[in-house]
Short mmCIF file of C-alpha atoms and ligand atoms in Angstrom, two decimals:
data_model
loop_
_atom_site.label_atom_id
_atom_site.label_comp_id
_atom_site.label_asym_id
_atom_site.label_seq_id
_atom_site.Cartn_x
_atom_site.Cartn_y
_atom_site.Cartn_z
CA LEU A 1 39.89 355.52 235.85
CA GLN A 2 42.17 356.72 233.51
CA HIS A 3 40.97 360.24 233.92
CA PHE A 4 42.07 360.70 237.54
CA GLN A 5 45.32 359.25 237.57
CA ALA A 6 48.39 361.34 237.59
CA GLY A 7 50.17 361.42 233.76
CA SER A 8 53.18 359.44 233.62
CA ALA A 9 54.59 360.84 229.90
CA LEU A 10 57.46 361.80 231.68
CA ALA A 11 57.81 359.26 234.00
CA GLY A 12 61.32 358.30 235.01
CA LEU A 13 62.81 361.43 233.96
CA LYS A 14 64.61 364.40 236.56
CA LEU A 15 63.98 367.38 235.30
CA LEU A 16 65.91 370.62 236.62
CA ILE A 17 64.04 373.61 236.51
CA THR A 18 65.48 377.44 237.27
CA ALA A 19 62.84 380.32 238.13
CA GLY A 20 62.52 383.68 239.26
CA PRO A 21 64.73 386.46 239.81
CA THR A 22 68.31 386.70 240.99
CA ARG A 23 69.26 389.77 243.52
CA GLU A 24 72.70 391.66 243.81
CA ALA A 25 73.24 392.77 246.77
CA LEU A 26 74.66 396.31 247.12
CA ASP A 27 74.82 396.83 250.65
CA PRO A 28 73.27 394.82 253.66
CA VAL A 29 69.93 396.73 252.91
CA ARG A 30 70.08 396.89 248.85
CA TYR A 31 70.07 394.90 245.66
CA LEU A 32 69.58 395.24 242.15
CA SER A 33 66.76 392.72 240.41
CA ASN A 34 64.33 392.64 237.85
CA HIS A 35 60.46 391.79 237.15
CA SER A 36 60.22 387.95 237.07
CA SER A 37 57.49 386.41 239.04
CA GLY A 38 58.58 383.07 238.44
CA LYS A 39 55.25 382.07 237.35
CA MET A 40 56.63 380.43 233.76
CA GLY A 41 59.07 378.53 235.47
CA TYR A 42 56.49 377.03 238.50
CA ALA A 43 53.91 376.59 235.83
CA ILE A 44 56.30 374.12 234.09
CA ALA A 45 57.68 372.39 237.69
CA GLU A 46 53.60 371.53 237.92
CA ALA A 47 53.24 370.53 234.28
CA ALA A 48 55.91 368.28 235.07
CA LEU A 49 55.25 366.69 238.10
CA ALA A 50 51.86 366.08 236.79
CA ALA A 51 53.45 364.36 233.92
CA GLY A 52 55.29 362.03 236.36
CA ALA A 53 58.64 363.73 236.37
CA GLU A 54 60.89 364.13 239.39
CA VAL A 55 61.37 367.76 239.77
CA THR A 56 64.20 369.98 241.33
CA LEU A 57 63.60 373.46 241.30
CA ILE A 58 66.21 376.14 241.89
CA THR A 59 64.46 379.05 242.94
CA GLY A 60 64.84 383.14 243.40
CA PRO A 61 62.92 385.12 245.68
CA VAL A 62 59.46 384.93 244.33
CA ASN A 63 55.59 385.70 245.79
CA ILE A 64 54.57 382.12 244.64
CA THR A 65 54.25 378.69 246.51
CA ALA A 66 56.32 375.92 245.03
CA PRO A 67 54.87 372.46 244.24
CA SER A 68 54.97 370.81 247.39
CA GLN A 69 56.30 367.04 245.26
CA ALA A 70 59.34 369.17 243.72
CA GLN A 71 62.88 369.29 245.77
CA THR A 72 62.82 373.08 246.24
CA ILE A 73 66.22 374.94 246.62
CA ALA A 74 65.71 378.38 247.29
CA VAL A 75 68.76 381.07 246.38
CA CYS A 76 69.15 384.67 246.21
CA SER A 77 72.26 385.92 244.05
CA ALA A 78 73.12 384.61 240.50
CA LEU A 79 76.25 383.05 241.70
CA GLU A 80 74.26 380.79 244.76
CA MET A 81 71.80 379.77 241.72
CA HIS A 82 74.90 378.91 239.57
CA HIS A 83 76.44 376.94 242.44
CA ALA A 84 73.35 375.19 243.01
CA ALA A 85 72.94 374.35 239.34
CA MET A 86 76.00 373.27 238.63
CA SER A 87 75.79 370.86 241.16
CA GLN A 88 72.57 369.66 240.66
CA ALA A 89 72.99 368.97 236.71
CA PRO A 90 75.00 365.91 236.33
CA GLU A 91 72.24 364.09 238.36
CA HIS A 92 69.57 365.31 236.02
CA ASP A 93 68.31 364.25 232.12
CA ILE A 94 66.75 367.89 231.29
CA PHE A 95 67.43 370.97 232.23
CA ILE A 96 65.15 374.19 231.62
CA ALA A 97 66.55 377.45 232.53
CA CYS A 98 63.68 379.73 233.07
CA ALA A 99 65.25 382.09 236.02
CA ALA A 100 65.77 386.06 234.99
CA VAL A 101 69.31 385.81 236.24
CA ALA A 102 71.17 389.17 236.30
CA ASP A 103 73.86 389.41 233.85
CA TYR A 104 75.49 391.95 235.99
CA ARG A 105 76.22 392.25 239.67
CA PRO A 106 77.98 395.30 241.78
CA GLU A 107 81.98 394.38 241.96
CA THR A 108 82.10 395.03 245.65
CA VAL A 109 79.16 394.51 248.59
CA ALA A 110 79.60 397.48 250.98
CA ASP A 111 79.85 395.99 254.50
CA ASN A 112 77.78 398.54 255.53
CA LYS A 113 74.90 400.78 254.48
CA ILE A 114 75.97 402.99 251.83
CA LYS A 115 75.34 406.86 252.76
CA LYS A 116 74.19 409.33 250.50
CA ASN A 117 77.24 411.12 250.56
CA ASP A 118 77.58 412.64 247.18
CA ASP A 119 75.24 413.95 244.12
CA GLY A 120 75.48 410.67 242.62
CA LEU A 121 76.91 407.24 242.89
CA VAL A 122 78.84 405.12 240.64
CA VAL A 123 78.35 401.20 241.01
CA LYS A 124 80.68 399.54 238.94
CA MET A 125 79.24 395.87 237.83
CA ILE A 126 80.70 392.65 236.49
CA LYS A 127 79.72 389.94 234.80
CA ASN A 128 77.72 386.90 236.01
CA PRO A 129 78.65 383.39 235.17
CA ASP A 130 75.81 382.32 232.51
CA ILE A 131 74.26 379.40 234.23
CA LEU A 132 72.69 378.05 231.18
CA ALA A 133 75.86 378.00 228.67
CA ASP A 134 77.99 376.39 231.73
CA ILE A 135 75.88 373.40 232.47
CA ALA A 136 75.30 373.29 228.57
CA ASN A 137 79.34 372.94 227.97
CA SER A 138 79.66 370.32 230.88
CA ASP A 139 80.26 366.54 230.49
CA PRO A 140 77.61 364.84 231.07
CA ARG A 141 75.30 367.14 230.63
CA PRO A 142 71.65 367.05 230.09
CA PHE A 143 69.47 367.78 227.60
CA CYS A 144 69.34 372.07 227.88
CA VAL A 145 66.25 374.37 227.33
CA GLY A 146 66.72 377.96 227.15
CA PHE A 147 64.27 381.22 227.32
CA ALA A 148 65.00 383.94 225.56
CA ALA A 149 63.10 386.99 226.22
CA GLU A 150 63.24 389.69 223.47
CA THR A 151 61.25 392.75 222.66
CA GLN A 152 63.10 393.00 218.92
CA ASP A 153 64.09 390.40 216.06
CA VAL A 154 62.79 387.92 218.38
CA ALA A 155 63.94 384.74 216.01
CA HIS A 156 67.33 386.01 215.47
CA TYR A 157 68.46 386.58 218.83
CA ALA A 158 67.04 383.45 220.15
CA LYS A 159 68.80 381.19 217.61
CA GLY A 160 71.91 383.34 218.11
CA LYS A 161 71.37 381.92 222.07
CA LEU A 162 70.88 378.36 220.98
CA ASN A 163 73.74 378.53 218.88
CA ARG A 164 76.00 380.41 221.13
CA LYS A 165 75.28 378.46 224.11
CA ASN A 166 75.04 375.39 222.69
CA LEU A 167 71.41 374.41 223.34
CA ASP A 168 68.74 371.62 222.50
CA LEU A 169 65.72 373.74 222.58
CA ILE A 170 65.48 377.66 223.03
CA ALA A 171 61.70 379.11 223.53
CA ALA A 172 61.69 382.53 222.63
CA ASN A 173 59.11 384.78 224.01
CA ASP A 174 57.96 388.54 222.39
CA VAL A 175 57.80 390.76 226.10
CA ALA A 176 56.96 393.40 223.92
CA LYS A 177 53.72 392.16 223.16
CA ALA A 178 50.99 392.96 225.45
CA GLY A 179 50.24 390.41 228.39
CA GLN A 180 52.69 388.23 227.88
CA GLY A 181 55.95 387.89 229.63
CA PHE A 182 57.38 389.58 232.94
CA ASN A 183 54.81 388.77 235.65
CA THR A 184 51.79 387.80 233.35
CA ASP A 185 49.42 384.98 233.55
CA ASN A 186 49.76 384.44 229.80
CA ASN A 187 52.37 383.42 227.23
CA ALA A 188 53.22 382.49 224.11
CA LEU A 189 56.14 380.96 222.76
CA THR A 190 58.10 379.77 219.27
CA VAL A 191 60.33 376.94 220.00
CA PHE A 192 63.39 376.57 218.21
CA SER A 193 65.55 373.46 218.00
CA LYS A 194 68.46 373.40 215.29
CA THR A 195 66.62 372.52 212.86
CA GLN A 196 63.13 372.90 213.33
CA GLN A 197 60.59 375.75 214.69
CA PHE A 198 57.36 375.00 217.07
CA ASP A 199 54.59 377.71 217.72
CA ILE A 200 52.43 377.82 221.27
CA ALA A 201 49.96 379.99 220.72
CA PHE A 202 49.19 382.80 223.36
CA ALA A 203 47.38 380.70 226.27
CA SER A 204 47.73 380.20 230.13
CA LYS A 205 51.26 379.67 231.21
CA ALA A 206 49.58 376.49 233.03
CA ASP A 207 48.57 375.27 229.26
CA VAL A 208 52.31 376.88 227.58
CA ALA A 209 53.95 374.79 230.40
CA LYS A 210 51.93 371.28 229.02
CA GLN A 211 52.76 372.32 225.36
CA LEU A 212 56.41 373.22 225.62
CA LEU A 213 56.91 369.97 227.76
CA ASN A 214 55.53 368.18 225.07
CA ILE A 215 58.21 369.40 222.69
CA ILE A 216 60.98 368.89 224.78
CA HIS A 217 60.07 365.36 225.74
CA GLN A 218 59.15 364.64 221.66
CA GLN A 219 62.85 366.11 221.32
CA TYR A 220 64.56 364.49 223.79
CA ASN A 221 63.45 361.72 222.71
CA LYS A 222 64.89 361.64 219.27
N1 LIG B 1 70.89 382.20 231.79
C1 LIG B 1 71.56 381.86 232.75
N2 LIG B 1 71.91 382.62 233.42
C2 LIG B 1 72.73 383.99 232.77
C3 LIG B 1 71.97 384.53 232.17
C4 LIG B 1 71.05 383.98 231.64
O1 LIG B 1 71.17 381.08 232.87
N3 LIG B 1 73.60 384.43 233.69
C5 LIG B 1 69.56 381.87 230.84
C6 LIG B 1 68.28 382.51 231.17
O2 LIG B 1 67.94 381.37 232.05
C7 LIG B 1 67.93 381.73 230.02
C8 LIG B 1 69.05 381.82 228.89
O3 LIG B 1 70.04 381.94 229.48
O4 LIG B 1 67.02 380.62 229.89
C9 LIG B 1 68.66 383.56 228.13
O5 LIG B 1 68.76 384.32 228.96
P1 LIG B 1 68.80 385.79 228.54
O6 LIG B 1 68.80 386.76 229.39
O7 LIG B 1 67.55 386.00 227.30
O8 LIG B 1 70.09 385.87 227.73
P2 LIG B 1 71.68 386.53 227.79
O9 LIG B 1 72.46 385.42 227.18
O10 LIG B 1 71.82 386.94 229.09
O11 LIG B 1 71.65 387.71 226.85
P3 LIG B 1 71.19 389.13 226.68
O12 LIG B 1 70.32 389.37 228.33
O13 LIG B 1 72.15 390.17 226.72
O14 LIG B 1 69.87 389.18 225.91
CA1 LIG B 2 70.39 388.73 230.34
#
């Protein structure tokens, strides 16, 4: 019978997850974005629900369906995602930042469709707020888990982000390796705490999500 019951390892815990890309408007019909599919964040949401957690999923625009038991907040831009995440964070025990948040946005959004007048177009970009760093430095703060998609010096850059953003854990992803990373069905992660390292071998995102949640849960309880 136990086999058929939902898991309960995460029962009583509230998880906040960001997922997917953000879209930064240039004018009423155009935006800048990235290739994030949302698959990893959604897989974590599914796995957390299956383990009995309460899940709030803040999602950028993606083509996959959110798990029905999650409280889902759909956003578009980094500023909208920042606003939603900051207001939700104090009510959650664990924050997992999976979203591929645009680092910059156009300084101004044109009121009308930009016309093709010149030979070139220069767009000034300004920095978006760092959602994960802002939550990790808030008080009260949830247990904070970041992702780091890197193409080189993975451990070095990931640990740099762990320390700079004041995180509890960071899951590093070597997106230069074939078949893992943006818009793929599989992944492999190396997870760093300030003192430890955990390797999650190449597997489906569903499987990787389960293993990552085990590590998060174990570290959260420390
Ligand atoms: N992140 C965020 N808000 C941002 C930028 C990033 O919450 N404005 C989060 C991501 O969701 C991820 C982590 O921060 O969990 C690391 O994102 P990443 O893009 O790898 O790092 P950056 O700090 O943006 O540095 P860089 O892009 O220069 O490597
Ligand atoms: Ca970035």
